[in-house]
Amino acid sequence: MDTESSRVRARARDVVVAGGRGLLVCVVGLAGSIALFVLAVVSIALVPIGVGVVTTPWVLTGVRAFANWRRAIAAEWCGVRIPATYRPIPKKANPWERCFRMLRDPATWRDLAWLPVDMTAGFVTALLPAVLLLYPLEGFTLPLGLWRVLTDSTGGDWWYGFVPVSGQGTALLAGALGAALLAASYYLTPPLLRVHFLLTRSVLAPDGGELAERVRVLTETRRDAVDSSASELRRIERDLHDGAQARLVAMGMDLGTIEALVEKDPAKAKELLAQARKSSAEALTELRDLVRGIHPPVLAERGLGDAVRALALRLPLASEVDVELDGRPGAPVESAAYFAVSEVLTNAVKHSGAERVWVDVHHRDGMLRIAVTDNGMGGARLDAGSGLTGVDRRLGTFDGVLAVSSPAGGPTMVTMEIPCELS
């Protein structure tokens, strides 16, 4: 009985939340779609005279942000994933190049086609969950005497749905209809909200469907993985050449000098031996640091949880680490997750001005989820050229995703998800 009542309460809570979300989407969506559509049409129309070249990138950036907000809540609220397939634009592109790159992007025209759909059919499909939840309230108040006020003000019948209310009897029928609608909302409100997002996906999703998008993502992540591997090999070669190799060469020269001086000047030879011993220790330290940068021993020996804790202990910030892992991911995933956390923590130390950082690592439903939160100034962005872009590419190799929430004033939360199984 307790389980059943808990289930009913949870369902009722979901119904209320879905109705509230539908109301929010229909209000914000209607205002945003109309405003952005008008601005986009006017701005594009002004491109031939040059004014639109400057304004269009700004307007289309707003359209993309609005569409991305809808994508985000579609995934979060109803599990409807809508891929964003915008073509990259060089960070230093001039207004002319930026404008025409955006106009040549098919995703831009899908966004623009979606705006009129969102302000019409989208408005209706978002409003229905709210109406189905709120409209019964009027039906319940009619038998309580509201019908008298309404019929007196209109001078005739007051229609509630298909029921003409003119007296207490028909008001009771309206109340029964309200009860029926409320019962229907218990079953229909969350699915109706999902219908709205499915409609959004049907317009915003690329024409080639999920398979084409999957091929595109795999092509990009493969290229990024090859570029990252080549860059990492160059870094290792440079570090060996400039660090440990130089110290070993110097140590060899010192040993040659010692061999010549050991009989002629033992004191000088002893001094050079001490210098050679110091050089060997420094070379060993640099080699250990290099190995740690390739694959930290603590990661190999003790797993991701302890490796992340070790990272946090080296931070100049107060830190809290919470790890819930029943096993270990595969070595490539574990390594990618470790270096992703390391990069995010480095960014927090360098740029956030934070005093404390929290790291949460857990595995649920076949997904490794890592959240790094700091109490800094906020303003972090997933822009081209930033450290977070590199993290996103690193995770993309494993079908992972990265999300950033960083309002001005903070806090900043960076969430990473990688599909994997634990051994």
GROMACS .gro file of C-alpha atoms in nm:
model
  423
    1MET     CA    1   0.000   0.000   0.000
    2ASP     CA    2   0.280   0.239   0.093
    3THR     CA    3   0.457   0.160  -0.232
    4GLU     CA    4   0.143   0.225  -0.433
    5SER     CA    5   0.075   0.556  -0.258
    6SER     CA    6   0.436   0.661  -0.311
    7ARG     CA    7   0.403   0.579  -0.679
    8VAL     CA    8   0.085   0.784  -0.707
    9ARG     CA    9   0.244   1.080  -0.529
   10ALA     CA   10   0.547   1.061  -0.754
   11ARG     CA   11   0.326   1.048  -1.062
   12ALA     CA   12   0.118   1.342  -0.937
   13ARG     CA   13   0.437   1.539  -0.881
   14ASP     CA   14   0.551   1.457  -1.236
   15VAL     CA   15   0.217   1.575  -1.372
   16VAL     CA   16   0.238   1.907  -1.191
   17VAL     CA   17   0.599   1.959  -1.297
   18ALA     CA   18   0.517   1.874  -1.661
   19GLY     CA   19   0.226   2.118  -1.659
   20GLY     CA   20   0.444   2.395  -1.516
   21ARG     CA   21   0.718   2.324  -1.764
   22GLY     CA   22   0.472   2.328  -2.052
   23LEU     CA   23   0.341   2.667  -1.940
   24LEU     CA   24   0.695   2.803  -1.918
   25VAL     CA   25   0.789   2.672  -2.263
   26CYS     CA   26   0.476   2.805  -2.432
   27VAL     CA   27   0.515   3.155  -2.283
   28VAL     CA   28   0.890   3.189  -2.333
   29GLY     CA   29   0.877   3.005  -2.665
   30LEU     CA   30   0.605   3.225  -2.813
   31ALA     CA   31   0.778   3.549  -2.715
   32GLY     CA   32   1.124   3.428  -2.815
   33SER     CA   33   1.019   3.272  -3.145
   34ILE     CA   34   0.827   3.578  -3.263
   35ALA     CA   35   1.101   3.823  -3.162
   36LEU     CA   36   1.386   3.620  -3.309
   37PHE     CA   37   1.200   3.538  -3.631
   38VAL     CA   38   1.119   3.904  -3.697
   39LEU     CA   39   1.474   4.012  -3.618
   40ALA     CA   40   1.622   3.738  -3.838
   41VAL     CA   41   1.400   3.821  -4.137
   42VAL     CA   42   1.473   4.195  -4.111
   43SER     CA   43   1.846   4.140  -4.059
   44ILE     CA   44   1.883   3.899  -4.353
   45ALA     CA   45   1.682   4.136  -4.573
   46LEU     CA   46   1.936   4.409  -4.491
   47VAL     CA   47   2.236   4.200  -4.596
   48PRO     CA   48   2.242   4.334  -4.958
   49ILE     CA   49   2.290   4.692  -4.832
   50GLY     CA   50   2.561   4.590  -4.584
   51VAL     CA   51   2.383   4.655  -4.256
   52GLY     CA   52   2.274   4.294  -4.226
   53VAL     CA   53   2.633   4.173  -4.261
   54VAL     CA   54   2.701   4.318  -3.916
   55THR     CA   55   2.368   4.240  -3.750
   56THR     CA   56   2.293   3.895  -3.893
   57PRO     CA   57   2.568   3.703  -3.707
   58TRP     CA   58   2.447   3.850  -3.378
   59VAL     CA   59   2.084   3.768  -3.450
   60LEU     CA   60   2.162   3.415  -3.570
   61THR     CA   61   2.378   3.359  -3.263
   62GLY     CA   62   2.072   3.446  -3.056
   63VAL     CA   63   1.861   3.204  -3.262
   64ARG     CA   64   2.116   2.929  -3.201
   65ALA     CA   65   2.124   3.000  -2.829
   66PHE     CA   66   1.745   2.984  -2.817
   67ALA     CA   67   1.741   2.655  -3.012
   68ASN     CA   68   2.017   2.513  -2.792
   69TRP     CA   69   1.815   2.602  -2.483
   70ARG     CA   70   1.527   2.403  -2.625
   71ARG     CA   71   1.763   2.114  -2.703
   72ALA     CA   72   1.895   2.119  -2.348
   73ILE     CA   73   1.555   2.110  -2.177
   74ALA     CA   74   1.428   1.849  -2.424
   75ALA     CA   75   1.706   1.614  -2.314
   76GLU     CA   76   1.683   1.704  -1.946
   77TRP     CA   77   1.304   1.701  -1.908
   78CYS     CA   78   1.190   1.432  -2.152
   79GLY     CA   79   1.499   1.248  -2.268
   80VAL     CA   80   1.453   1.373  -2.626
   81ARG     CA   81   1.797   1.433  -2.772
   82ILE     CA   82   1.821   1.684  -3.056
   83PRO     CA   83   2.171   1.703  -3.207
   84ALA     CA   84   2.324   2.043  -3.277
   85THR     CA   85   2.510   2.023  -3.609
   86TYR     CA   86   2.637   2.376  -3.658
   87ARG     CA   87   2.946   2.412  -3.874
   88PRO     CA   88   3.244   2.562  -3.691
   89ILE     CA   89   3.331   2.927  -3.752
   90PRO     CA   90   3.688   3.055  -3.707
   91LYS     CA   91   3.718   3.259  -3.390
   92LYS     CA   92   3.892   3.546  -3.572
   93ALA     CA   93   3.658   3.552  -3.872
   94ASN     CA   94   3.557   3.902  -3.984
   95PRO     CA   95   3.185   4.000  -3.988
   96TRP     CA   96   3.153   3.933  -4.362
   97GLU     CA   97   3.297   3.581  -4.338
   98ARG     CA   98   3.102   3.506  -4.020
   99CYS     CA   99   2.775   3.621  -4.176
  100PHE     CA  100   2.803   3.413  -4.491
  101ARG     CA  101   2.940   3.107  -4.315
  102MET     CA  102   2.633   3.109  -4.093
  103LEU     CA  103   2.397   3.166  -4.386
  104ARG     CA  104   2.552   2.876  -4.579
  105ASP     CA  105   2.504   2.641  -4.283
  106PRO     CA  106   2.198   2.414  -4.334
  107ALA     CA  107   2.148   2.408  -3.956
  108THR     CA  108   2.083   2.785  -3.966
  109TRP     CA  109   1.792   2.740  -4.204
  110ARG     CA  110   1.652   2.456  -3.995
  111ASP     CA  111   1.656   2.691  -3.697
  112LEU     CA  112   1.478   2.963  -3.895
  113ALA     CA  113   1.218   2.714  -4.024
  114TRP     CA  114   1.161   2.596  -3.668
  115LEU     CA  115   1.077   2.942  -3.531
  116PRO     CA  116   0.735   2.975  -3.709
  117VAL     CA  117   0.657   2.613  -3.620
  118ASP     CA  118   0.743   2.683  -3.258
  119MET     CA  119   0.522   2.991  -3.238
  120THR     CA  120   0.222   2.799  -3.379
  121ALA     CA  121   0.211   2.421  -3.341
  122GLY     CA  122   0.486   2.432  -3.080
  123PHE     CA  123   0.289   2.683  -2.873
  124VAL     CA  124  -0.020   2.461  -2.882
  125THR     CA  125   0.164   2.139  -2.795
  126ALA     CA  126   0.342   2.311  -2.504
  127LEU     CA  127   0.020   2.473  -2.380
  128LEU     CA  128  -0.185   2.150  -2.378
  129PRO     CA  129  -0.012   1.995  -2.074
  130ALA     CA  130  -0.070   2.313  -1.875
  131VAL     CA  131  -0.432   2.346  -1.990
  132LEU     CA  132  -0.508   1.985  -1.910
  133LEU     CA  133  -0.378   2.041  -1.558
  134LEU     CA  134  -0.518   2.390  -1.486
  135TYR     CA  135  -0.848   2.397  -1.677
  136PRO     CA  136  -1.018   2.151  -1.435
  137LEU     CA  137  -0.980   2.412  -1.159
  138GLU     CA  138  -1.243   2.627  -1.328
  139GLY     CA  139  -1.473   2.327  -1.356
  140PHE     CA  140  -1.445   2.266  -0.982
  141THR     CA  141  -1.527   2.627  -0.891
  142LEU     CA  142  -1.835   2.653  -1.114
  143PRO     CA  143  -2.062   2.439  -0.889
  144LEU     CA  144  -1.946   2.645  -0.589
  145GLY     CA  145  -2.127   2.951  -0.720
  146LEU     CA  146  -1.890   3.086  -0.982
  147TRP     CA  147  -2.147   3.000  -1.249
  148ARG     CA  148  -2.377   3.273  -1.114
  149VAL     CA  149  -2.109   3.540  -1.146
  150LEU     CA  150  -2.015   3.433  -1.497
  151THR     CA  151  -2.366   3.396  -1.633
  152ASP     CA  152  -2.470   3.733  -1.484
  153SER     CA  153  -2.171   3.904  -1.645
  154THR     CA  154  -2.233   3.750  -1.988
  155GLY     CA  155  -2.614   3.759  -1.978
  156GLY     CA  156  -2.632   3.403  -2.111
  157ASP     CA  157  -2.482   3.058  -2.080
  158TRP     CA  158  -2.118   3.016  -1.982
  159TRP     CA  159  -1.947   2.744  -2.180
  160TYR     CA  160  -1.711   2.513  -1.999
  161GLY     CA  161  -1.566   2.288  -2.267
  162PHE     CA  162  -1.875   2.154  -2.444
  163VAL     CA  163  -2.104   2.205  -2.142
  164PRO     CA  164  -2.331   2.518  -2.149
  165VAL     CA  165  -2.353   2.624  -1.786
  166SER     CA  166  -2.680   2.800  -1.701
  167GLY     CA  167  -2.773   2.661  -1.359
  168GLN     CA  168  -2.659   2.449  -1.069
  169GLY     CA  169  -2.728   2.124  -1.256
  170THR     CA  170  -2.515   2.212  -1.557
  171ALA     CA  171  -2.251   2.353  -1.320
  172LEU     CA  172  -2.231   2.009  -1.160
  173LEU     CA  173  -2.186   1.858  -1.508
  174ALA     CA  174  -1.901   2.105  -1.566
  175GLY     CA  175  -1.748   1.991  -1.237
  176ALA     CA  176  -1.772   1.628  -1.353
  177LEU     CA  177  -1.604   1.723  -1.681
  178GLY     CA  178  -1.329   1.897  -1.483
  179ALA     CA  179  -1.277   1.580  -1.280
  180ALA     CA  180  -1.254   1.378  -1.600
  181LEU     CA  181  -0.999   1.620  -1.743
  182LEU     CA  182  -0.795   1.607  -1.424
  183ALA     CA  183  -0.796   1.227  -1.436
  184ALA     CA  184  -0.686   1.244  -1.800
  185SER     CA  185  -0.404   1.481  -1.709
  186TYR     CA  186  -0.270   1.217  -1.470
  187TYR     CA  187  -0.196   0.997  -1.771
  188LEU     CA  188  -0.154   1.246  -2.056
  189THR     CA  189   0.032   1.553  -1.928
  190PRO     CA  190   0.393   1.418  -1.932
  191PRO     CA  191   0.345   1.243  -2.270
  192LEU     CA  192   0.196   1.563  -2.418
  193LEU     CA  193   0.504   1.760  -2.311
  194ARG     CA  194   0.719   1.497  -2.479
  195VAL     CA  195   0.513   1.540  -2.798
  196HIS     CA  196   0.615   1.907  -2.801
  197PHE     CA  197   0.984   1.815  -2.793
  198LEU     CA  198   0.938   1.542  -3.053
  199LEU     CA  199   0.785   1.809  -3.279
  200THR     CA  200   1.088   2.029  -3.210
  201ARG     CA  201   1.322   1.744  -3.299
  202SER     CA  202   1.139   1.673  -3.624
  203VAL     CA  203   1.227   2.024  -3.744
  204LEU     CA  204   1.566   2.087  -3.582
  205ALA     CA  205   1.721   1.744  -3.638
  206PRO     CA  206   1.941   1.709  -3.950
  207ASP     CA  207   1.780   1.572  -4.263
  208GLY     CA  208   2.008   1.270  -4.277
  209GLY     CA  209   1.878   1.149  -3.944
  210GLU     CA  210   2.068   1.004  -3.655
  211LEU     CA  211   2.290   0.780  -3.871
  212ALA     CA  212   2.427   1.074  -4.071
  213GLU     CA  213   2.487   1.269  -3.752
  214ARG     CA  214   2.662   0.968  -3.602
  215VAL     CA  215   2.891   0.940  -3.905
  216ARG     CA  216   2.971   1.312  -3.885
  217VAL     CA  217   3.054   1.293  -3.514
  218LEU     CA  218   3.271   0.985  -3.560
  219THR     CA  219   3.461   1.152  -3.845
  220GLU     CA  220   3.528   1.459  -3.633
  221THR     CA  221   3.627   1.266  -3.321
  222ARG     CA  222   3.859   1.039  -3.521
  223ARG     CA  223   4.031   1.343  -3.670
  224ASP     CA  224   4.058   1.502  -3.326
  225ALA     CA  225   4.199   1.181  -3.179
  226VAL     CA  226   4.466   1.161  -3.451
  227ASP     CA  227   4.557   1.528  -3.404
  228SER     CA  228   4.571   1.485  -3.026
  229SER     CA  229   4.795   1.179  -3.055
  230ALA     CA  230   5.032   1.359  -3.290
  231SER     CA  231   5.042   1.661  -3.061
  232GLU     CA  232   5.108   1.441  -2.758
  233LEU     CA  233   5.395   1.263  -2.936
  234ARG     CA  234   5.551   1.599  -3.026
  235ARG     CA  235   5.516   1.712  -2.664
  236ILE     CA  236   5.686   1.397  -2.533
  237GLU     CA  237   5.967   1.431  -2.786
  238ARG     CA  238   6.017   1.798  -2.696
  239ASP     CA  239   6.016   1.728  -2.321
  240LEU     CA  240   6.269   1.446  -2.361
  241HIS     CA  241   6.495   1.655  -2.584
  242ASP     CA  242   6.485   1.971  -2.375
  243GLY     CA  243   6.477   1.807  -2.033
  244ALA     CA  244   6.606   1.464  -1.943
  245GLN     CA  245   6.818   1.420  -2.257
  246ALA     CA  246   7.003   1.747  -2.200
  247ARG     CA  247   7.073   1.656  -1.838
  248LEU     CA  248   7.197   1.308  -1.931
  249VAL     CA  249   7.432   1.455  -2.195
  250ALA     CA  250   7.568   1.703  -1.939
  251MET     CA  251   7.612   1.421  -1.687
  252GLY     CA  252   7.807   1.219  -1.945
  253MET     CA  253   8.038   1.514  -2.008
  254ASP     CA  254   8.091   1.556  -1.634
  255LEU     CA  255   8.179   1.187  -1.601
  256GLY     CA  256   8.434   1.222  -1.881
  257THR     CA  257   8.594   1.517  -1.704
  258ILE     CA  258   8.594   1.327  -1.374
  259GLU     CA  259   8.774   1.036  -1.541
  260ALA     CA  260   9.051   1.275  -1.650
  261LEU     CA  261   9.074   1.451  -1.312
  262VAL     CA  262   9.038   1.159  -1.071
  263GLU     CA  263   9.418   1.122  -1.034
  264LYS     CA  264   9.532   1.481  -1.105
  265ASP     CA  265   9.276   1.674  -0.898
  266PRO     CA  266   9.070   1.447  -0.667
  267ALA     CA  267   8.898   1.744  -0.501
  268LYS     CA  268   8.771   1.877  -0.832
  269ALA     CA  269   8.669   1.528  -0.937
  270LYS     CA  270   8.470   1.487  -0.613
  271GLU     CA  271   8.295   1.820  -0.682
  272LEU     CA  272   8.200   1.710  -1.032
  273LEU     CA  273   8.076   1.376  -0.897
  274ALA     CA  274   7.836   1.559  -0.666
  275GLN     CA  275   7.717   1.768  -0.960
  276ALA     CA  276   7.668   1.455  -1.172
  277ARG     CA  277   7.469   1.292  -0.891
  278LYS     CA  278   7.247   1.601  -0.871
  279SER     CA  279   7.197   1.598  -1.249
  280SER     CA  280   7.100   1.230  -1.240
  281ALA     CA  281   6.841   1.298  -0.968
  282GLU     CA  282   6.696   1.589  -1.165
  283ALA     CA  283   6.683   1.380  -1.482
  284LEU     CA  284   6.504   1.102  -1.292
  285THR     CA  285   6.251   1.355  -1.155
  286GLU     CA  286   6.183   1.490  -1.503
  287LEU     CA  287   6.139   1.139  -1.641
  288ARG     CA  288   5.892   1.059  -1.362
  289ASP     CA  289   5.699   1.378  -1.435
  290LEU     CA  290   5.694   1.289  -1.803
  291VAL     CA  291   5.565   0.938  -1.729
  292ARG     CA  292   5.302   1.086  -1.497
  293GLY     CA  293   5.191   1.311  -1.781
  294ILE     CA  294   5.156   1.010  -2.013
  295HIS     CA  295   4.985   0.776  -1.768
  296PRO     CA  296   5.009   0.848  -1.394
  297PRO     CA  297   5.124   0.549  -1.186
  298VAL     CA  298   4.850   0.612  -0.928
  299LEU     CA  299   4.592   0.581  -1.208
  300ALA     CA  300   4.736   0.252  -1.328
  301GLU     CA  301   4.778   0.108  -0.980
  302ARG     CA  302   4.478   0.237  -0.785
  303GLY     CA  303   4.219   0.349  -1.038
  304LEU     CA  304   4.031   0.664  -1.128
  305GLY     CA  305   3.891   0.746  -0.785
  306ASP     CA  306   4.228   0.757  -0.605
  307ALA     CA  307   4.390   0.932  -0.902
  308VAL     CA  308   4.131   1.211  -0.885
  309ARG     CA  309   4.180   1.237  -0.509
  310ALA     CA  310   4.555   1.271  -0.567
  311LEU     CA  311   4.486   1.549  -0.819
  312ALA     CA  312   4.268   1.731  -0.567
  313LEU     CA  313   4.532   1.704  -0.293
  314ARG     CA  314   4.782   1.890  -0.513
  315LEU     CA  315   4.544   2.183  -0.569
  316PRO     CA  316   4.608   2.517  -0.397
  317LEU     CA  317   4.233   2.523  -0.318
  318ALA     CA  318   4.017   2.354  -0.059
  319SER     CA  319   3.864   2.050  -0.225
  320GLU     CA  320   3.609   1.776  -0.165
  321VAL     CA  321   3.601   1.456  -0.369
  322ASP     CA  322   3.311   1.209  -0.368
  323VAL     CA  323   3.365   0.883  -0.559
  324GLU     CA  324   3.109   0.605  -0.608
  325LEU     CA  325   3.256   0.341  -0.839
  326ASP     CA  326   3.195  -0.031  -0.802
  327GLY     CA  327   3.474  -0.119  -1.044
  328ARG     CA  328   3.710   0.031  -1.300
  329PRO     CA  329   3.635   0.159  -1.650
  330GLY     CA  330   3.845   0.041  -1.942
  331ALA     CA  331   4.197   0.183  -1.942
  332PRO     CA  332   4.141   0.425  -2.237
  333VAL     CA  333   3.821   0.565  -2.081
  334GLU     CA  334   3.984   0.587  -1.740
  335SER     CA  335   4.279   0.779  -1.883
  336ALA     CA  336   4.056   1.015  -2.081
  337ALA     CA  337   3.841   1.085  -1.775
  338TYR     CA  338   4.147   1.148  -1.556
  339PHE     CA  339   4.304   1.400  -1.794
  340ALA     CA  340   3.967   1.567  -1.851
  341VAL     CA  341   3.929   1.620  -1.475
  342SER     CA  342   4.289   1.742  -1.457
  343GLU     CA  343   4.226   2.002  -1.729
  344VAL     CA  344   3.903   2.123  -1.570
  345LEU     CA  345   4.070   2.156  -1.229
  346THR     CA  346   4.361   2.344  -1.386
  347ASN     CA  347   4.117   2.586  -1.547
  348ALA     CA  348   3.944   2.637  -1.213
  349VAL     CA  349   4.274   2.720  -1.042
  350LYS     CA  350   4.394   2.955  -1.318
  351HIS     CA  351   4.080   3.141  -1.419
  352SER     CA  352   3.792   3.104  -1.173
  353GLY     CA  353   3.922   3.281  -0.865
  354ALA     CA  354   3.756   3.006  -0.662
  355GLU     CA  355   3.829   2.921  -0.300
  356ARG     CA  356   3.679   2.572  -0.303
  357VAL     CA  357   3.616   2.300  -0.558
  358TRP     CA  358   3.396   1.989  -0.543
  359VAL     CA  359   3.447   1.677  -0.757
  360ASP     CA  360   3.178   1.410  -0.784
  361VAL     CA  361   3.253   1.083  -0.968
  362HIS     CA  362   2.996   0.807  -1.000
  363HIS     CA  363   2.871   0.541  -1.241
  364ARG     CA  364   2.501   0.481  -1.302
  365ASP     CA  365   2.299   0.326  -1.583
  366GLY     CA  366   2.604   0.248  -1.793
  367MET     CA  367   2.733   0.607  -1.775
  368LEU     CA  368   3.041   0.744  -1.601
  369ARG     CA  369   2.941   1.089  -1.473
  370ILE     CA  370   3.189   1.342  -1.337
  371ALA     CA  371   3.091   1.685  -1.207
  372VAL     CA  372   3.348   1.950  -1.113
  373THR     CA  373   3.203   2.252  -0.932
  374ASP     CA  374   3.380   2.562  -0.805
  375ASN     CA  375   3.260   2.872  -0.622
  376GLY     CA  376   3.449   3.114  -0.846
  377MET     CA  377   3.340   3.412  -1.053
  378GLY     CA  378   3.176   3.209  -1.332
  379GLY     CA  379   3.175   3.306  -1.698
  380ALA     CA  380   3.339   2.987  -1.828
  381ARG     CA  381   3.242   2.912  -2.187
  382LEU     CA  382   3.282   2.618  -2.422
  383ASP     CA  383   3.433   2.828  -2.701
  384ALA     CA  384   3.678   2.730  -2.970
  385GLY     CA  385   4.034   2.750  -2.847
  386SER     CA  386   3.957   2.716  -2.475
  387GLY     CA  387   4.081   2.435  -2.255
  388LEU     CA  388   3.725   2.307  -2.224
  389THR     CA  389   3.711   2.261  -2.601
  390GLY     CA  390   4.004   2.021  -2.576
  391VAL     CA  391   3.825   1.833  -2.298
  392ASP     CA  392   3.513   1.810  -2.511
  393ARG     CA  393   3.714   1.666  -2.800
  394ARG     CA  394   3.890   1.420  -2.574
  395LEU     CA  395   3.558   1.291  -2.443
  396GLY     CA  396   3.402   1.290  -2.790
  397THR     CA  397   3.644   1.014  -2.891
  398PHE     CA  398   3.453   0.789  -2.651
  399ASP     CA  399   3.104   0.925  -2.735
  400GLY     CA  400   3.126   1.134  -2.420
  401VAL     CA  401   2.969   1.476  -2.375
  402LEU     CA  402   3.060   1.785  -2.175
  403ALA     CA  403   2.819   2.047  -2.040
  404VAL     CA  404   2.910   2.378  -1.879
  405SER     CA  405   2.690   2.583  -1.646
  406SER     CA  406   2.871   2.902  -1.548
  407PRO     CA  407   2.655   3.210  -1.494
  408ALA     CA  408   2.825   3.541  -1.421
  409GLY     CA  409   2.912   3.548  -1.053
  410GLY     CA  410   2.931   3.169  -1.036
  411PRO     CA  411   2.922   2.897  -0.943
  412THR     CA  412   3.069   2.699  -1.233
  413MET     CA  413   2.972   2.336  -1.287
  414VAL     CA  414   3.138   2.127  -1.556
  415THR     CA  415   2.964   1.794  -1.611
  416MET     CA  416   3.119   1.510  -1.812
  417GLU     CA  417   2.948   1.187  -1.918
  418ILE     CA  418   3.113   0.888  -2.085
  419PRO     CA  419   2.923   0.569  -2.171
  420CYS     CA  420   3.117   0.272  -2.034
  421GLU     CA  421   3.092  -0.040  -1.823
  422LEU     CA  422   3.291  -0.113  -1.509
  423SER     CA  423   3.499  -0.426  -1.466
   0.00000   0.00000   0.00000
